[in-house]
Coordinates of C-alpha atoms in Angstrom, one line a residue:
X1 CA 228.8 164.4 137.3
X2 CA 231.7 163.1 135.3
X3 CA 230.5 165.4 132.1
X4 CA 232.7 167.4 130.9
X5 CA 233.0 171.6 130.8
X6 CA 231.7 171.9 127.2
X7 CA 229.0 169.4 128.0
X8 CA 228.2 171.0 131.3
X9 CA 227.8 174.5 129.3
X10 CA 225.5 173.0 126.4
X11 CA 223.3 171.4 128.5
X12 CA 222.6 174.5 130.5
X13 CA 222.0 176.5 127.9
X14 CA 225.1 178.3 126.9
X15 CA 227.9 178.6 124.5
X16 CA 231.1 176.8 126.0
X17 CA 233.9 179.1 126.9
X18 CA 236.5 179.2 124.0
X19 CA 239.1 181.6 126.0
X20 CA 239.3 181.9 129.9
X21 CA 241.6 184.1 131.8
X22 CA 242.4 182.8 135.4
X23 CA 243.7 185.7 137.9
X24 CA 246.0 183.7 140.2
X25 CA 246.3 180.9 138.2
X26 CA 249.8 180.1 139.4
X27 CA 248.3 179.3 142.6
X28 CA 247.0 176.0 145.0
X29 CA 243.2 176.4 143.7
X30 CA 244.1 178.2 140.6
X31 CA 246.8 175.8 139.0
X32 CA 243.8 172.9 139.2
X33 CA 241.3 175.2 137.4
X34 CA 244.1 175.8 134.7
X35 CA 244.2 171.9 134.3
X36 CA 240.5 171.0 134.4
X37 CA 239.8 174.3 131.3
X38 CA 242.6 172.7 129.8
X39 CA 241.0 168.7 129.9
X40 CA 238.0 170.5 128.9
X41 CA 239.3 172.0 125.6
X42 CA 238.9 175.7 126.7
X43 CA 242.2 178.0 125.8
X44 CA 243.5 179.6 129.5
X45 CA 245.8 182.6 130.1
X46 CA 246.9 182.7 133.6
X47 CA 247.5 185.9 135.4
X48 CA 250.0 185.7 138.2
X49 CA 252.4 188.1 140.1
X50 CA 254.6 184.8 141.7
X51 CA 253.9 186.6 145.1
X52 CA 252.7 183.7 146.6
X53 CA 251.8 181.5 143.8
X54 CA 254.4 179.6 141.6
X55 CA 255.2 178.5 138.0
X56 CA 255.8 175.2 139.1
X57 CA 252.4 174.6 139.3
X58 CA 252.0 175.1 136.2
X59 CA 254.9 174.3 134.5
X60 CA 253.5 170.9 133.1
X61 CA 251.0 173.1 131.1
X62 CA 253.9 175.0 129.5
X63 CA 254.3 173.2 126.6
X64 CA 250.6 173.4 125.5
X65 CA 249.8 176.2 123.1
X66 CA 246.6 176.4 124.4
X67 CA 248.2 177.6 127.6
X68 CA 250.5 181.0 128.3
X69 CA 251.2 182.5 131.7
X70 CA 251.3 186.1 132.1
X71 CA 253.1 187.7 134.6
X72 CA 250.9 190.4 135.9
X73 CA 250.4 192.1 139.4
X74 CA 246.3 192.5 139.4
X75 CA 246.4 195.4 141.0
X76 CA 247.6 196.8 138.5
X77 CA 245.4 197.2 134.8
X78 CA 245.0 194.6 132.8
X79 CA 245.3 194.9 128.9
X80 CA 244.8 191.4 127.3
X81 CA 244.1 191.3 123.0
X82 CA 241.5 189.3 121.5
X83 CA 238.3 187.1 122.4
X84 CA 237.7 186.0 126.4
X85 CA 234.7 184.3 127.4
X86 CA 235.1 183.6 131.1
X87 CA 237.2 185.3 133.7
X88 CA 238.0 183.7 136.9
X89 CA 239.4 185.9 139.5
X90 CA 241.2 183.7 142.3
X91 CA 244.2 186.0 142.9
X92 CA 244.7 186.9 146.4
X93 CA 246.7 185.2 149.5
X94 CA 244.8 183.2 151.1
X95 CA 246.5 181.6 154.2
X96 CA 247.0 183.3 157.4
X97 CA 250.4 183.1 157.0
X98 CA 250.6 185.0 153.6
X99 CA 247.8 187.2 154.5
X100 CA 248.4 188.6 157.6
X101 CA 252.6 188.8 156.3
X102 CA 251.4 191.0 153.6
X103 CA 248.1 192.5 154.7
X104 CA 247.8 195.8 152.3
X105 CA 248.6 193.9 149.4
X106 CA 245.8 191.2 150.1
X107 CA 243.1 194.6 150.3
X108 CA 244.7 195.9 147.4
X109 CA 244.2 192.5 145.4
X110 CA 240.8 192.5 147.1
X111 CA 240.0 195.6 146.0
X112 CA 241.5 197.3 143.1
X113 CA 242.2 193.8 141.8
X114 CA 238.7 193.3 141.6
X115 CA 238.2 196.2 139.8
X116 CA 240.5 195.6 137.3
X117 CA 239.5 191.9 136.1
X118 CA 236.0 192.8 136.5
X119 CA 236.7 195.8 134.1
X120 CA 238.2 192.9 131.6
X121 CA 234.9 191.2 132.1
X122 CA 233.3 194.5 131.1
X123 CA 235.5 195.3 128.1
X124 CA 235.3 191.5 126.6
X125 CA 231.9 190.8 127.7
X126 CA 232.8 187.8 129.3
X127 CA 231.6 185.5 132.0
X128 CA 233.3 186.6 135.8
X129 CA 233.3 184.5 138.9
X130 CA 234.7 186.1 142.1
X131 CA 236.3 183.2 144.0
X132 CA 235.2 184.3 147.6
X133 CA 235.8 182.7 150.6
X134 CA 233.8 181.0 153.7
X135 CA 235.6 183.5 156.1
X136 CA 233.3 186.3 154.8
X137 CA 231.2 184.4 157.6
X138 CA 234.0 185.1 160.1
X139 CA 233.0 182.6 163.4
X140 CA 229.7 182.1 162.3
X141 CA 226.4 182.2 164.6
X142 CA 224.4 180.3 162.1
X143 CA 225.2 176.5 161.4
X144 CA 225.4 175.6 158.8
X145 CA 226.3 178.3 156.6
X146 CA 223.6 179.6 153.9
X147 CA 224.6 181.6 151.4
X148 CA 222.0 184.0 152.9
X149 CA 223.9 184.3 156.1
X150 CA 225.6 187.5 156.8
X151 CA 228.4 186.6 158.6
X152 CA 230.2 187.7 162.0
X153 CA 233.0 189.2 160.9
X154 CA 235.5 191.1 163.3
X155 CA 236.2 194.2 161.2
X156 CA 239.7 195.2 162.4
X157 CA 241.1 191.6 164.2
X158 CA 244.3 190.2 162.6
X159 CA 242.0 188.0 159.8
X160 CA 239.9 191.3 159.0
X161 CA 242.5 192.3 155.6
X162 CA 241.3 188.8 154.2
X163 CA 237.7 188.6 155.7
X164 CA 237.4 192.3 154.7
X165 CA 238.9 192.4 151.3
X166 CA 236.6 189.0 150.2
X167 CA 233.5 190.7 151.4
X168 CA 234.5 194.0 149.2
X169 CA 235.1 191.8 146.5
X170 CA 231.6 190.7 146.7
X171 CA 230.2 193.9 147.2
X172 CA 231.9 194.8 143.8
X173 CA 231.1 191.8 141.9
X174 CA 227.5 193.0 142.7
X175 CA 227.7 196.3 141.9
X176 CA 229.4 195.8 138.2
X177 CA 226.1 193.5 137.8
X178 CA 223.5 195.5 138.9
X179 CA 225.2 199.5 137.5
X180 CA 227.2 197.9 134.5
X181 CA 225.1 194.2 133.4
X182 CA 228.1 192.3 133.7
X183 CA 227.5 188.6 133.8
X184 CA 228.9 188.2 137.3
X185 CA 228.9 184.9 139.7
X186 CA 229.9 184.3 143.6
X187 CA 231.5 180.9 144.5
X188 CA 232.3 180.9 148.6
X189 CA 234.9 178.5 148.7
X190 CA 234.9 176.5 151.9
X191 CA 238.2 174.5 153.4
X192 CA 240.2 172.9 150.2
X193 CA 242.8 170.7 150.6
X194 CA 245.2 169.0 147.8
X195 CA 248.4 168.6 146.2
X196 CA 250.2 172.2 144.8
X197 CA 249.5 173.0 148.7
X198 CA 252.7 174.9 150.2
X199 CA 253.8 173.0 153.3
X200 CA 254.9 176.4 155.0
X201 CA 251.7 178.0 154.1
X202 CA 250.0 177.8 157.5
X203 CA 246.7 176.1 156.8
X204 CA 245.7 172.5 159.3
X205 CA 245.8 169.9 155.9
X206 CA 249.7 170.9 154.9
X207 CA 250.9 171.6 158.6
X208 CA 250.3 168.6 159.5
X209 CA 250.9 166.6 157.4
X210 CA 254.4 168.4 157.2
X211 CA 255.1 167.6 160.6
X212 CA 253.9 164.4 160.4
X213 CA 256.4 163.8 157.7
X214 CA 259.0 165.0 159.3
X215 CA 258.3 163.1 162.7
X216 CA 257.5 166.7 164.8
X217 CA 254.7 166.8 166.7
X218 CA 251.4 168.0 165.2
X219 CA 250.6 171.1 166.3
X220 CA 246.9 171.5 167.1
X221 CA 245.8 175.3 168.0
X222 CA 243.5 175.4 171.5
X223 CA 241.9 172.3 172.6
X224 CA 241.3 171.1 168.5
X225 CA 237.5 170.8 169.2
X226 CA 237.2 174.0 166.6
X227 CA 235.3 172.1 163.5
X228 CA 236.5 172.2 159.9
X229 CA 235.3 170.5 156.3
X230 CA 237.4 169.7 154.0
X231 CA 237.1 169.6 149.9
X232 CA 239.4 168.1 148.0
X233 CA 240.3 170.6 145.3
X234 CA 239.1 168.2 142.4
X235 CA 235.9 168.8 143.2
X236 CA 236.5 172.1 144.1
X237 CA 237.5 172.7 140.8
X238 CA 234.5 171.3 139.6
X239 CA 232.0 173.3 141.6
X240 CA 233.8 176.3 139.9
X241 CA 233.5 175.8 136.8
X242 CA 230.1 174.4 137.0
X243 CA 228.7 178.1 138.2
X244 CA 230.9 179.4 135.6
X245 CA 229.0 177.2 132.7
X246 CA 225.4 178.4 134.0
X247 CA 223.8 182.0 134.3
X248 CA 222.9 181.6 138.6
X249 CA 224.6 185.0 140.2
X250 CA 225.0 183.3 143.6
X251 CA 226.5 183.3 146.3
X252 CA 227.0 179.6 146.0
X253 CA 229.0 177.5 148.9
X254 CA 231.1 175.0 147.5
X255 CA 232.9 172.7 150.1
X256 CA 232.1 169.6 151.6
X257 CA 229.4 169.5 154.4
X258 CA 230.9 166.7 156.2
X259 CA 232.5 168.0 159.5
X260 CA 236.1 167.3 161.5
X261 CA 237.4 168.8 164.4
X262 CA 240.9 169.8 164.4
X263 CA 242.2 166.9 166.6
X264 CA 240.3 164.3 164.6
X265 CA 242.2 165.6 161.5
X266 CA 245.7 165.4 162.9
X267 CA 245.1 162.0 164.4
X268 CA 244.2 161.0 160.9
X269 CA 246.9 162.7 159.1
X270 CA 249.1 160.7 161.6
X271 CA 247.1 157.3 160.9
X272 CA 247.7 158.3 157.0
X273 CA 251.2 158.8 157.3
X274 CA 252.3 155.9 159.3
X275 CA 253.7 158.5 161.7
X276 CA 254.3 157.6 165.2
X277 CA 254.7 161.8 165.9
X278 CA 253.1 163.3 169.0
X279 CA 250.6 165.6 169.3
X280 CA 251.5 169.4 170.4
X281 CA 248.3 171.7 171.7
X282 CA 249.6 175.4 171.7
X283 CA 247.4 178.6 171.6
X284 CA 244.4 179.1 169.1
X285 CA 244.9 182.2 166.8
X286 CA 242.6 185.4 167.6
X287 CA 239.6 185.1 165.8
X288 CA 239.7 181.3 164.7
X289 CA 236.4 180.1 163.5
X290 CA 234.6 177.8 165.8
X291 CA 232.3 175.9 163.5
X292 CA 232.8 175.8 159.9
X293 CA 230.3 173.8 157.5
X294 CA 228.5 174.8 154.4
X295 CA 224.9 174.5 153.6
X296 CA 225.3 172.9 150.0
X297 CA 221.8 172.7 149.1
X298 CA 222.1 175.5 146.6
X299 CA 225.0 173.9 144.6
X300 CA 223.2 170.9 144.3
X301 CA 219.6 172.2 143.4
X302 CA 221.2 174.3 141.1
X303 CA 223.7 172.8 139.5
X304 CA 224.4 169.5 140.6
X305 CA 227.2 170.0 142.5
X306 CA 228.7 167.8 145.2
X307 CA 231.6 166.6 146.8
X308 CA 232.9 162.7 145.2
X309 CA 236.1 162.6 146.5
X310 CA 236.3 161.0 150.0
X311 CA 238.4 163.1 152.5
X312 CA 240.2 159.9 153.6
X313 CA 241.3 159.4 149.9
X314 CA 241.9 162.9 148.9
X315 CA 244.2 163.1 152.4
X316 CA 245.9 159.9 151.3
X317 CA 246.8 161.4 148.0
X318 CA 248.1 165.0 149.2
X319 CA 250.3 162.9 151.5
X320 CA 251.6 160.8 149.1
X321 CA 252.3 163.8 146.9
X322 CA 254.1 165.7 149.7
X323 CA 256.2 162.8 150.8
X324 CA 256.8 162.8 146.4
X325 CA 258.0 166.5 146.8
X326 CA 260.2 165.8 150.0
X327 CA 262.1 163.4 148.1
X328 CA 262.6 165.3 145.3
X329 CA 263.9 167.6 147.7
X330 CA 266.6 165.9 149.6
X331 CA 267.4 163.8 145.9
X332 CA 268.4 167.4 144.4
X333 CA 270.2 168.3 147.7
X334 CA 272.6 164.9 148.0

């Protein structure tokens, strides 16, 4: 699956997308979507409020007038002139840490967000894909995931403002497509990992590798039996934009159905790293999934989507570009 966007889009059928906005484009997943519409000769404005995302993610793409970064809070309208094709709405936090520090905002991007670049998908009668999450299955009962799985969701526990405002956005997304015939799609994004990840943002993949960096001990929530599967955001990426280039509504998981637990991951991270750090076990969150694997079958049936990149590799990689940015660091600092 090494085709490109435009080819992806011809040979299912449909114009390629000339114009795409990305909502959150300043961010971890979004920043990597900016790049691959870019490599695939589609025109992007990124949307971004800097609230947890940054410009330094983008800021190789600056120079490219094919790209321009807009400034813009979601939650508030969105007024954008002339043609879009495709709008990809990723904006939201979306690691505990950000999430539960700023838990209206994250409904209110959930929510009236929504709204807003789904009305921009009405207006320009463009393509939309929600980017949803795997924690609208909350600690699932069911394993693997299916898309048709309705999830187990704690309505008012600490996770509930992201859990909550992902399962609204779906119930939106559906709604504009059934009462208003937009041309709407669902992407469930499971566990993505990769460089552009902040190292304070919470999440196992830059924790620990942070801490193995930095010789700490890993800190592994509970016992680290919990299971989690991990993408690496190329192909990620790719998933996206290849239920973007088709017609298929979903839900559709993307994510990578090999499965880890928590300690295997951080011994690995250590092995990676050629860190000799110990490992810490301190208390598991409230509400921390148990099991977490997607059921892929519709991806690839569909679309012929799956994960390439080996998690080994794609760890390898994010460390070497952390250890990359911790230089930089302590360089600018001497």
């Amino acid at each position: 699956m090494d085709t490109s966007l435009r080819e992806r889009a011809l040979v299912k059928g449909r114009p390629p997308f000339r114009r795409a906005v990305v909502t959150g484009g300043c961010g971890f997943v979004g920043s990597h979507l900016c790049d691959l519409l870019l490599d695939s000769d589609v025109e992007v404005l990124c949307i971004d409020n800097l609230l947890t995302g940054t410009a330094d993610n983008v800021v190789h793409r600056r120079p490219d007038d094919r790209f321009e970064l807009m400034v813009h809070d979601v939650t508030d309208p969105i007024s954008i002139p002339g043609e879009v094709g495709l709008v990809l709405h990723l904006a939201s936090p979306a690691s505990p840490q950000d999430y539960l520090r700023l838990p209206v905002q994250t409904l209110q991007t959930g929510s009236r967000g929504t709204f807003n670049a789904l009305e921009l998908a009405r207006e320009k009668r463009a393509r939309f894909v929600l980017a949803s999450t795997s924690e609208v299955y909350g600690d699932p009962l069911q394993h693997p995931q299916r898309e048709s799985y309705w999830g187990n969701v704690n309505p008012v526990g600490p996770r509930s403002v992201y859990d909550e405002a992902k399962r609204f956005a779906e119930a939106a997304t559906t709604a504009y497509r059934s009462e208003h015939g937009v041309d709407t799609a669902i992407v469930r994004i499971f566990n993505t990992f990769g460089p552009r990840m902040r190292a304070e943002d919470g999440r196992a993949v830059p924790t620990f590798i942070r801490q193995a960096l930095a010789g700490e001990p890993l800190t592994v929530t509970g016992d680290g039996s919990q299971t989690r599967s991990l993408c690496y955001v190329d192909d990620t990426v790719r998933g996206i934009l290849a239920v973007a280039a088709a017609s298929h509504p979903g839900p559709v998981n993307l994510g990578n159905p090999a499965e880890t637990t928590v300690l295997e991951l951080a011994h690995l991270v250590r092995k990676l790293s050629g860190s000799a750090a110990p490992i810490e076990f301190v208390d598991r969150p409230v509400d921390d999934p148990g099991r977490r694997r997607p059921d892929i079958t519709l991806a690839w049936e569909q679309f012929g989507w799956k994960p390439e990149t080996d998690p080994r590799k794609g760890l390898s990689t994010t460390i070497h570009w952390f250890a990359t940015q911790l230089n930089d660091i302590a360089a600018r600092e001497r």
